[in-house]
CSV table of C-alpha atoms and ligand atoms in Angstrom, one decimal:
chain,number,residue,atom,x,y,z
P,135,MET,CA,-0.1,0.0,-0.2
P,136,ALA,CA,1.1,3.3,-0.8
P,137,ALA,CA,2.6,5.8,1.9
P,138,ALA,CA,0.0,7.9,3.8
P,139,PHE,CA,0.0,11.6,3.3
P,140,THR,CA,-0.6,14.4,5.5
P,141,VAL,CA,-3.3,16.8,4.4
P,142,GLN,CA,-0.8,19.3,3.2
P,143,GLU,CA,1.2,16.8,1.3
P,144,ALA,CA,-2.2,15.3,-0.3
P,145,SER,CA,-3.6,18.7,-1.0
P,146,ARG,CA,-0.1,19.4,-3.0
P,147,ARG,CA,-0.1,16.2,-4.9
P,148,ILE,CA,-3.6,16.7,-5.9
P,149,LEU,CA,-3.3,20.5,-7.5
P,150,GLU,CA,0.2,20.4,-8.9
P,151,GLY,CA,-1.0,18.9,-12.4
P,152,ILE,CA,-4.1,20.7,-12.4
P,153,ARG,CA,-4.7,23.4,-15.0
P,154,ALA,CA,-7.7,25.6,-15.7
P,155,VAL,CA,-9.8,24.3,-18.3
P,156,PRO,CA,-10.2,26.1,-21.9
P,157,THR,CA,-12.0,29.3,-22.2
P,158,GLU,CA,-15.0,30.6,-24.0
P,159,SER,CA,-16.7,34.1,-24.9
P,160,ILE,CA,-19.9,34.8,-23.3
P,161,PRO,CA,-22.1,37.8,-22.6
P,162,LEU,CA,-21.8,39.7,-19.5
P,163,ARG,CA,-25.2,38.9,-18.8
P,164,ASP,CA,-24.6,35.5,-18.2
P,165,ALA,CA,-21.2,36.0,-15.9
P,166,LEU,CA,-22.5,35.6,-12.7
P,167,GLY,CA,-19.8,32.8,-10.7
P,168,ARG,CA,-18.0,32.4,-13.8
P,169,VAL,CA,-14.2,33.1,-13.6
P,170,LEU,CA,-12.3,35.7,-15.8
P,171,ALA,CA,-9.9,34.5,-17.7
P,172,GLU,CA,-8.0,37.6,-18.9
P,173,ASP,CA,-7.6,40.9,-17.3
P,174,VAL,CA,-10.1,43.3,-18.4
P,175,THR,CA,-8.8,47.2,-18.7
P,176,SER,CA,-10.5,50.2,-18.9
P,177,PRO,CA,-10.7,52.2,-22.5
P,178,ILE,CA,-12.2,55.0,-20.7
P,179,GLU,CA,-12.0,57.3,-18.0
P,180,HIS,CA,-14.6,56.5,-15.5
P,181,PRO,CA,-16.5,58.4,-14.6
P,182,PRO,CA,-16.2,60.2,-17.9
P,183,TRP,CA,-16.5,63.6,-16.7
P,184,ASP,CA,-16.3,65.7,-13.4
P,185,ASN,CA,-19.8,65.6,-11.8
P,186,SER,CA,-21.8,66.2,-9.2
P,187,SER,CA,-22.3,63.9,-5.9
P,188,MET,CA,-25.0,66.1,-4.8
P,189,ASP,CA,-28.5,67.7,-6.2
P,190,GLY,CA,-27.8,71.3,-5.6
P,191,TYR,CA,-25.9,74.2,-7.1
P,192,ALA,CA,-22.6,74.2,-9.0
P,193,VAL,CA,-20.5,77.4,-7.6
P,194,ARG,CA,-17.2,78.7,-6.9
P,195,ALA,CA,-16.1,78.3,-3.3
P,196,ALA,CA,-14.6,81.8,-2.8
P,197,ASP,CA,-18.2,83.0,-3.5
P,198,VAL,CA,-20.0,80.9,-0.8
P,199,VAL,CA,-17.4,80.7,2.0
P,200,ASN,CA,-19.1,83.3,4.3
P,201,ALA,CA,-22.4,82.0,3.6
P,202,SER,CA,-24.6,81.2,6.7
P,203,ALA,CA,-28.0,80.9,7.7
P,204,GLU,CA,-28.0,84.5,9.4
P,205,ARG,CA,-26.2,85.9,6.3
P,206,PRO,CA,-27.1,84.0,3.2
P,207,ILE,CA,-25.7,84.6,-0.2
P,208,ALA,CA,-27.6,85.2,-3.3
P,209,LEU,CA,-26.6,84.3,-6.6
P,210,PRO,CA,-28.4,84.1,-10.1
P,211,VAL,CA,-28.9,80.7,-11.4
P,212,LEU,CA,-27.5,80.6,-15.1
P,213,GLU,CA,-29.2,77.1,-16.3
P,214,THR,CA,-30.4,73.9,-14.8
P,215,ILE,CA,-28.1,70.8,-15.8
P,216,ALA,CA,-29.6,67.4,-15.5
P,217,ALA,CA,-28.1,64.1,-15.5
P,218,GLY,CA,-27.5,63.1,-19.2
P,219,GLN,CA,-27.4,66.7,-20.3
P,220,ARG,CA,-24.0,69.0,-20.8
P,221,PRO,CA,-23.7,72.4,-19.1
P,222,THR,CA,-23.9,75.3,-22.0
P,223,ARG,CA,-22.7,77.9,-19.5
P,224,ARG,CA,-19.7,78.9,-17.5
P,225,VAL,CA,-20.1,79.6,-13.9
P,226,GLU,CA,-18.5,83.2,-13.5
P,227,PRO,CA,-18.0,84.6,-10.1
P,228,ARG,CA,-21.1,85.4,-8.2
P,229,THR,CA,-23.3,83.2,-10.3
P,230,ALA,CA,-24.3,79.7,-9.8
P,231,SER,CA,-26.1,76.7,-12.0
P,232,ARG,CA,-28.6,74.5,-10.7
P,233,ILE,CA,-27.1,70.7,-11.0
P,234,MET,CA,-28.4,66.9,-10.2
P,235,THR,CA,-26.6,64.2,-9.1
P,236,GLY,CA,-24.0,62.9,-11.8
P,237,ALA,CA,-24.7,65.6,-14.2
P,238,PRO,CA,-21.3,67.2,-15.6
P,239,ILE,CA,-19.9,70.0,-13.4
P,240,PRO,CA,-19.7,73.1,-15.6
P,241,ASP,CA,-16.6,75.3,-16.2
P,242,GLY,CA,-15.7,77.9,-13.7
P,243,ALA,CA,-17.4,75.8,-10.8
P,244,ASP,CA,-15.2,73.8,-8.0
P,245,SER,CA,-18.3,73.0,-5.6
P,246,VAL,CA,-21.8,72.0,-5.4
P,247,ILE,CA,-24.1,73.3,-2.5
P,248,ARG,CA,-26.6,70.7,-1.6
P,249,VAL,CA,-30.0,71.7,-2.1
P,250,GLU,CA,-30.8,71.7,1.5
P,251,ASP,CA,-28.3,74.4,2.4
P,252,THR,CA,-30.3,76.8,-0.1
P,253,ASP,CA,-33.8,78.2,-0.8
P,254,GLY,CA,-33.8,75.6,-3.9
P,255,GLY,CA,-34.6,78.8,-6.3
P,256,ILE,CA,-34.9,78.2,-10.0
P,257,ALA,CA,-33.6,81.9,-11.4
P,258,ARG,CA,-31.9,83.1,-8.1
P,259,VAL,CA,-30.6,80.8,-5.2
P,260,GLU,CA,-29.9,81.7,-1.5
P,261,ILE,CA,-26.9,79.8,-0.2
P,262,ARG,CA,-27.4,79.1,3.6
P,263,ASP,CA,-24.2,77.3,4.7
P,264,ALA,CA,-20.8,77.1,3.6
P,265,ARG,CA,-19.9,73.5,4.6
P,266,ASP,CA,-20.1,72.3,0.8
P,267,ALA,CA,-17.4,75.2,-0.5
P,268,GLY,CA,-14.8,73.0,-2.4
P,269,ARG,CA,-16.8,69.7,-2.1
P,270,ASN,CA,-19.1,67.4,-4.0
P,271,VAL,CA,-17.4,67.1,-7.2
P,272,ARG,CA,-16.4,63.7,-8.4
P,273,PRO,CA,-13.5,64.1,-10.8
P,274,ARG,CA,-13.1,62.4,-14.2
P,275,GLY,CA,-11.6,59.2,-14.1
P,276,GLU,CA,-11.6,58.9,-10.2
P,277,ASP,CA,-12.8,55.2,-10.4
P,278,LEU,CA,-10.7,54.0,-13.5
P,279,GLN,CA,-8.3,55.6,-15.8
P,280,ILE,CA,-7.7,54.8,-19.3
P,281,GLY,CA,-5.7,51.4,-19.0
P,282,ALA,CA,-6.3,50.8,-15.5
P,283,LEU,CA,-7.2,47.2,-14.8
P,284,ALA,CA,-11.1,47.0,-13.9
P,285,VAL,CA,-11.3,43.1,-13.1
P,286,ALA,CA,-8.3,41.0,-13.0
P,287,ARG,CA,-8.2,37.6,-14.5
P,288,GLY,CA,-8.7,34.7,-11.8
P,289,GLU,CA,-11.4,36.6,-10.2
P,290,VAL,CA,-14.9,35.1,-9.5
P,291,LEU,CA,-17.5,37.1,-11.2
P,292,GLY,CA,-19.8,38.6,-8.6
P,293,PRO,CA,-22.5,41.5,-8.7
P,294,ALA,CA,-19.7,44.1,-8.2
P,295,GLN,CA,-17.4,42.7,-10.6
P,296,ILE,CA,-20.0,42.5,-13.4
P,297,GLY,CA,-20.9,46.1,-12.6
P,298,VAL,CA,-17.5,47.2,-13.2
P,299,LEU,CA,-17.4,45.0,-16.4
P,300,ALA,CA,-20.2,46.5,-17.7
P,301,SER,CA,-19.2,50.1,-17.0
P,302,VAL,CA,-16.3,49.8,-19.1
P,303,GLY,CA,-18.3,48.2,-22.2
P,304,ALA,CA,-17.2,44.7,-21.5
P,305,ALA,CA,-20.3,43.3,-23.2
P,306,THR,CA,-18.6,40.0,-24.2
P,307,ILE,CA,-16.1,38.4,-22.0
P,308,SER,CA,-13.5,35.7,-21.9
P,309,VAL,CA,-14.2,33.1,-19.1
P,310,HIS,CA,-13.2,29.6,-18.6
P,311,ARG,CA,-15.9,27.2,-19.5
P,312,ARG,CA,-17.6,25.5,-16.9
P,313,PRO,CA,-15.7,22.1,-15.9
P,314,ARG,CA,-17.7,19.0,-16.7
P,315,VAL,CA,-17.6,16.8,-13.1
P,316,ALA,CA,-18.7,13.2,-13.2
P,317,VAL,CA,-20.0,12.0,-10.1
P,318,LEU,CA,-20.3,8.5,-9.3
P,319,SER,CA,-21.3,6.7,-6.4
P,320,SER,CA,-20.8,2.8,-5.5
P,321,GLY,CA,-22.2,0.2,-3.3
P,322,ASP,CA,-24.8,-2.8,-3.4
P,323,GLU,CA,-26.5,-1.4,-0.6
P,324,LEU,CA,-27.3,1.9,-2.1
P,325,VAL,CA,-30.7,3.0,-3.9
P,326,ASP,CA,-32.0,6.3,-5.3
P,327,VAL,CA,-34.3,8.1,-3.1
P,328,ASP,CA,-37.1,7.0,-5.8
P,329,GLN,CA,-36.7,3.4,-4.4
P,330,PHE,CA,-37.2,4.5,-0.8
P,331,ASP,CA,-39.5,1.3,-0.5
P,332,ALA,CA,-36.6,-0.8,0.0
P,333,VAL,CA,-34.9,1.7,2.5
P,334,ARG,CA,-38.6,1.5,4.7
P,335,ARG,CA,-38.2,-2.2,4.4
P,336,GLY,CA,-34.6,-2.3,5.9
P,337,ASP,CA,-32.8,-3.6,2.5
P,338,ARG,CA,-31.2,-0.6,1.3
P,339,ILE,CA,-30.0,3.2,2.2
P,340,VAL,CA,-30.0,6.3,0.0
P,341,SER,CA,-27.0,7.2,-1.7
P,342,SER,CA,-27.1,10.4,0.0
P,343,ASN,CA,-23.4,11.0,-1.4
P,344,SER,CA,-25.0,11.2,-5.0
P,345,TYR,CA,-27.4,14.3,-3.9
P,346,SER,CA,-24.6,15.9,-1.6
P,347,LEU,CA,-21.8,15.6,-3.8
P,348,ILE,CA,-23.8,16.6,-6.8
P,349,ALA,CA,-24.9,19.6,-5.0
P,350,SER,CA,-21.2,20.4,-3.9
P,351,VAL,CA,-20.2,20.3,-7.3
P,352,ARG,CA,-23.1,22.4,-8.8
P,353,GLU,CA,-22.4,25.0,-5.9
P,354,LEU,CA,-19.0,25.6,-7.6
P,355,GLY,CA,-20.6,26.3,-10.8
P,356,ALA,CA,-19.4,23.3,-12.8
P,357,GLU,CA,-21.5,21.0,-14.9
P,358,VAL,CA,-22.7,17.6,-13.6
P,359,VAL,CA,-22.5,14.5,-15.3
P,360,ASP,CA,-24.5,12.2,-12.8
P,361,LEU,CA,-23.3,8.7,-13.4
P,362,GLY,CA,-25.6,7.2,-10.8
P,363,ILE,CA,-25.0,4.5,-8.5
P,364,VAL,CA,-23.3,1.4,-9.7
P,365,ALA,CA,-22.9,-1.9,-7.8
P,366,ASP,CA,-19.8,-3.3,-6.2
P,367,ASP,CA,-19.0,-5.2,-9.3
P,368,PRO,CA,-15.6,-4.5,-11.3
P,369,ASN,CA,-17.2,-5.2,-14.7
P,370,ALA,CA,-20.3,-2.4,-14.2
P,371,TYR,CA,-17.9,-0.1,-12.5
P,372,THR,CA,-15.5,-0.1,-15.1
P,373,GLU,CA,-18.1,0.4,-17.8
P,374,ARG,CA,-19.6,3.5,-15.7
P,375,VAL,CA,-16.1,5.1,-15.5
P,376,GLN,CA,-15.5,4.5,-19.3
P,377,SER,CA,-18.7,6.8,-20.1
P,378,ALA,CA,-17.2,9.5,-18.3
P,379,LEU,CA,-13.7,9.9,-20.1
P,380,ASP,CA,-14.3,12.9,-21.8
P,381,CYS,CA,-15.0,14.8,-18.5
P,382,ASP,CA,-12.6,17.5,-16.7
P,383,LEU,CA,-12.9,15.4,-13.4
P,384,LEU,CA,-14.2,12.4,-12.1
P,385,ILE,CA,-15.5,12.1,-8.3
P,386,THR,CA,-16.2,8.6,-7.5
P,387,SER,CA,-17.4,7.9,-3.6
P,388,GLY,CA,-17.2,4.6,-2.0
P,389,GLY,CA,-15.1,1.3,-2.7
P,390,VAL,CA,-11.9,3.1,-1.6
P,391,SER,CA,-11.3,1.3,1.6
P,392,VAL,CA,-9.9,-2.3,2.2
P,393,GLY,CA,-13.1,-4.1,2.3
P,394,ALA,CA,-13.6,-7.4,0.4
P,395,PHE,CA,-15.4,-5.2,-2.1
P,396,ASP,CA,-13.5,-2.4,-2.5
P,397,PHE,CA,-13.0,-2.3,-6.4
P,398,THR,CA,-12.6,1.6,-7.2
P,399,LYS,CA,-8.7,1.5,-7.0
P,400,ASP,CA,-8.3,-1.8,-9.0
P,401,VAL,CA,-10.7,-0.7,-11.8
P,402,LEU,CA,-9.2,2.7,-11.9
P,403,THR,CA,-5.7,1.2,-12.3
P,404,SER,CA,-7.0,-1.6,-14.9
P,405,LEU,CA,-8.1,1.3,-17.0
P,406,GLY,CA,-4.4,2.7,-16.9
P,407,ALA,CA,-4.9,5.2,-14.1
P,408,GLU,CA,-1.5,6.6,-12.4
P,409,LEU,CA,-2.4,6.7,-8.7
P,410,HIS,CA,-1.0,9.8,-6.9
P,411,LEU,CA,-2.4,9.1,-3.6
P,412,TRP,CA,-4.0,6.7,-1.6
P,413,ARG,CA,-4.5,7.5,2.2
P,414,VAL,CA,-4.4,10.6,4.0
P,415,ARG,CA,-3.5,10.9,7.8
P,416,MET,CA,-6.8,12.5,8.5
P,417,ARG,CA,-10.2,11.8,10.2
P,418,PRO,CA,-12.8,11.5,8.7
P,419,GLY,CA,-11.6,10.2,5.6
P,420,ALA,CA,-8.6,8.2,5.5
P,421,PRO,CA,-8.9,6.4,2.6
P,422,LEU,CA,-8.7,8.9,-0.5
P,423,GLY,CA,-7.8,8.2,-3.7
P,424,PHE,CA,-6.3,10.6,-6.5
P,425,GLY,CA,-5.0,10.0,-9.7
P,426,MET,CA,-4.8,10.6,-13.7
P,427,LEU,CA,-7.0,8.6,-15.9
P,428,GLY,CA,-5.5,9.8,-19.1
P,429,LYS,CA,-5.8,13.6,-19.0
P,430,MET,CA,-9.1,13.1,-16.6
P,431,PRO,CA,-8.0,13.7,-12.6
P,432,TRP,CA,-10.0,11.2,-10.5
P,433,LEU,CA,-10.8,11.8,-6.9
P,434,GLY,CA,-11.9,8.5,-5.1
P,435,LEU,CA,-13.7,10.1,-1.8
P,436,PRO,CA,-14.9,7.6,0.8
P,437,GLY,CA,-18.4,6.4,1.2
P,438,ASN,CA,-19.0,7.4,4.8
P,439,PRO,CA,-21.3,10.4,4.1
P,440,VAL,CA,-19.2,12.8,6.5
P,441,SER,CA,-16.1,11.5,4.9
P,442,ALA,CA,-17.0,12.3,1.4
P,443,LEU,CA,-18.5,15.4,2.4
P,444,VAL,CA,-15.1,16.5,4.5
P,445,THR,CA,-13.1,15.3,1.9
P,446,PHE,CA,-14.9,16.9,-1.0
P,447,GLU,CA,-14.5,20.1,1.0
P,448,LEU,CA,-10.6,19.8,1.8
P,449,PHE,CA,-9.4,18.5,-1.8
P,450,GLY,CA,-12.6,18.4,-4.4
P,451,ARG,CA,-13.1,22.2,-3.7
P,452,PRO,CA,-9.9,23.5,-4.4
P,453,LEU,CA,-9.6,21.0,-7.2
P,454,ILE,CA,-12.6,22.4,-9.0
P,455,ARG,CA,-11.9,26.1,-8.2
P,456,THR,CA,-8.3,25.1,-9.8
P,457,LEU,CA,-9.9,23.8,-12.9
P,458,ARG,CA,-12.3,26.7,-13.2
P,459,GLY,CA,-9.2,28.8,-13.4
P,460,GLU,CA,-9.8,30.5,-9.9
P,461,ARG,CA,-7.0,32.4,-8.2
P,462,SER,CA,-7.7,31.8,-4.7
P,463,VAL,CA,-9.2,28.4,-4.2
P,464,PHE,CA,-8.9,27.5,-0.6
P,465,ARG,CA,-11.5,28.4,2.1
P,466,ARG,CA,-10.0,30.6,5.0
P,467,THR,CA,-9.4,29.4,8.5
P,468,ILE,CA,-9.7,31.5,11.7
P,469,ASP,CA,-8.6,31.0,15.1
P,470,VAL,CA,-11.4,30.1,17.6
P,471,ARG,CA,-11.3,29.4,21.4
P,472,THR,CA,-13.0,26.0,21.4
P,473,ARG,CA,-16.0,25.0,24.1
P,474,ASP,CA,-15.5,21.4,24.3
P,475,ASP,CA,-12.9,19.2,26.2
P,476,ILE,CA,-12.0,17.0,23.2
P,477,SER,CA,-10.0,13.4,23.6
P,478,LEU,CA,-9.0,11.9,20.6
P,479,ALA,CA,-7.8,8.3,19.8
P,480,ALA,CA,-5.3,8.5,17.0
P,481,PRO,CA,-2.8,11.0,16.0
P,482,LEU,CA,-4.3,12.0,12.9
P,483,THR,CA,-5.5,15.5,12.0
P,484,HIS,CA,-9.1,15.8,12.7
P,485,PHE,CA,-11.7,17.8,11.2
P,486,MET,CA,-14.8,18.1,13.8
P,487,ARG,CA,-18.0,19.5,12.9
P,488,ALA,CA,-18.5,22.5,14.9
P,489,ILE,CA,-20.5,25.8,15.0
P,490,VAL,CA,-18.6,28.8,15.0
P,491,ASP,CA,-20.1,31.7,16.9
P,492,TRP,CA,-18.9,35.1,18.1
P,493,ASP,CA,-18.8,36.3,21.7
P,494,SER,CA,-17.4,39.3,23.2
P,495,ASN,CA,-14.0,37.9,23.2
P,496,GLY,CA,-14.2,36.5,19.5
P,497,PRO,CA,-15.0,33.6,17.7
P,498,THR,CA,-15.7,30.4,19.6
P,499,ALA,CA,-16.6,26.8,18.5
P,500,ARG,CA,-18.7,24.2,19.8
P,501,LEU,CA,-18.9,20.5,18.4
P,502,THR,CA,-22.4,19.7,16.7
P,503,GLY,CA,-22.3,16.4,18.8
P,504,PRO,CA,-21.3,13.1,18.1
P,505,GLN,CA,-18.6,12.9,15.3
P,506,GLY,CA,-19.1,9.4,13.9
P,507,SER,CA,-18.2,9.7,10.0
P,508,GLY,CA,-21.9,8.3,9.2
P,509,LEU,CA,-23.4,11.1,11.0
P,510,LEU,CA,-24.4,13.5,8.2
P,511,THR,CA,-26.9,15.4,10.6
P,512,SER,CA,-23.6,16.5,12.0
P,513,MET,CA,-22.4,18.1,9.0
P,514,ALA,CA,-25.9,19.5,8.1
P,515,LEU,CA,-25.7,21.5,11.5
P,516,ALA,CA,-22.0,22.8,11.1
P,517,ASN,CA,-20.7,25.9,10.0
P,518,ALA,CA,-17.0,24.7,10.0
P,519,LEU,CA,-14.8,22.3,10.6
P,520,LEU,CA,-12.7,22.5,13.8
P,521,VAL,CA,-9.1,21.1,12.9
P,522,VAL,CA,-7.3,19.3,15.7
P,523,PRO,CA,-3.7,18.8,14.6
P,524,HIS,CA,-2.3,15.3,14.8
P,525,ASP,CA,-0.1,16.1,17.8
P,526,ARG,CA,-3.2,17.6,19.8
P,527,MET,CA,-4.9,14.3,21.0
P,528,LYS,CA,-6.1,16.3,24.0
P,529,VAL,CA,-7.9,19.6,23.7
P,530,ARG,CA,-9.3,21.6,26.6
P,531,ALA,CA,-12.0,23.9,26.5
P,532,GLY,CA,-10.7,27.5,26.0
P,533,ASP,CA,-7.8,26.4,24.0
P,534,THR,CA,-7.3,28.1,20.5
P,535,LEU,CA,-7.7,25.9,17.3
P,536,LYS,CA,-8.2,26.6,13.6
P,537,ALA,CA,-11.7,26.4,12.2
P,538,LEU,CA,-12.2,26.0,8.5
P,539,LEU,CA,-15.1,28.2,7.7
P,540,LEU,CA,-17.8,26.4,5.9
P,541,GLY,CA,-18.7,29.3,3.4
P,542,GLU,CA,-21.9,31.6,3.8
P,543,ARG,CA,-23.2,29.7,6.6
P,544,SER,CA,-20.5,30.5,9.0
P,545,ILE,CA,-21.4,34.3,8.5
P,546,ALA,CA,-25.0,34.2,8.3
P,547,SER,CA,-26.6,36.1,11.6
P,548,SER,CA,-30.3,36.4,12.4
P,549,SER,CA,-29.6,40.0,13.4
P,550,LEU,CA,-28.3,43.1,11.7
P,551,ASP,CA,-25.0,43.8,13.8
P,552,VAL,CA,-23.6,46.9,12.4
T,661,LIG,P1,-17.5,2.6,1.6
T,661,LIG,O1,-16.5,3.7,1.4
T,661,LIG,O2,-17.4,1.6,0.1
T,661,LIG,O3,-16.8,1.0,2.4
T,661,LIG,O4,-18.4,2.8,2.3
T,661,LIG,C1,-18.4,3.2,3.6
T,661,LIG,C2,-19.8,3.6,4.2
T,661,LIG,O5,-20.2,4.6,3.8
T,661,LIG,C3,-20.6,2.5,4.2
T,661,LIG,O6,-21.2,2.2,5.4
T,661,LIG,C4,-21.6,2.8,3.2
T,661,LIG,O7,-22.9,2.1,3.1
T,661,LIG,C5,-21.7,4.3,3.1
T,661,LIG,N1,-21.7,4.9,1.8
T,661,LIG,C6,-20.9,4.4,0.8
T,661,LIG,N2,-21.6,5.0,-0.4
T,661,LIG,C7,-22.6,5.7,0.0
T,661,LIG,C8,-23.3,6.7,-0.9
T,661,LIG,N3,-23.2,7.2,-1.8
T,661,LIG,N4,-24.4,7.2,0.0
T,661,LIG,C9,-24.8,7.2,1.2
T,661,LIG,N5,-23.6,6.2,2.1
T,661,LIG,C10,-22.7,5.6,1.6
T,662,LIG,MG1,-19.1,0.1,-0.4
């Protein structure tokens, strides 16, 4: 049997040969969640003109510095400039132009007095406060200069990035295409949910991994090729794997351990796979396969539902994010104070299902409850994985450990705390 690797070594081995999938051009409208494949720079100055950040009056600061409620300053109004119009008049000393937010600042003006500090006049205006003297002008090119980087390659496109791309005219963008990820579950005991009668009878269990792994892949914006459930039979398994050879990644679950019916490794080897990894010194999830089947990477996750999701989190997610062309592929860990005494039986890196919360002294973590690798509800309750290093077999409540945050769940809150 091949050597067992640490989590870090395993991660390095898995990711070292992985390249981003090829690119395609798509309309900006369809860009949400995709990964930009090339730097996009701005062909314009944005904003394209000096403009007002207030509804009010464009004036010269020198004319209004002495304005107050007691001694308002009256100025003739030259024109009204709406957003989308160009000014036609220069603001000469002791004149003003009425101006709306976003409208171009007329020549001669260096300030916009907010309308609330005036009488709101149309032909003549009274300025009643000097606080906006020299303010409220947003300079041309303040956001982006010509040639400035608007969005960098490798960025995942969210609402703000898409907005920036729109501002600089990137109607069509180059992104990595969606990786095609095949998902295969194996085990004679497994059925799909539509055969729940067999589960009720006590003969079978639902292949929950099919659902949780497909959801995990989909959540990452990859395209799922659902290979379903295959029996513990090398021939059937071989056939199923062969149907996926044109995918960008094959993820299997089950059959990677040392049981009498664990065929996954044999099947992959007989198909010519190069195995790079077979075991990782972690719990849950010690049996974990990785190899290359021709050009297609294969990630063999353990069958235990928690092990499958935890190993997906540690190895599958960064792998798919690398295929997607993302620049930062790992999730963040934070230091947390544990609330539980923890006593472990094996010198392995443990990833314990935990709920991270914040108290006045910072982040804390408490375990979700029993930690068996078949207890999928522990994963459903968790918003983080508490990382107990292999050399910390005893942890006391109050000790500081790392927690790997599991996405949006870990930062969701029932109250607005700003
Ligand atoms: P294996 O990795 O095949 O030895 O399976 C380990 C444990 O995980 C066994 O209890 C299996 O019944 C269970 N298991 C395997 N595959 C799945 C699956 N797709 N969904 C739910 N449980 C599974
Ligand atoms: Mg099995």
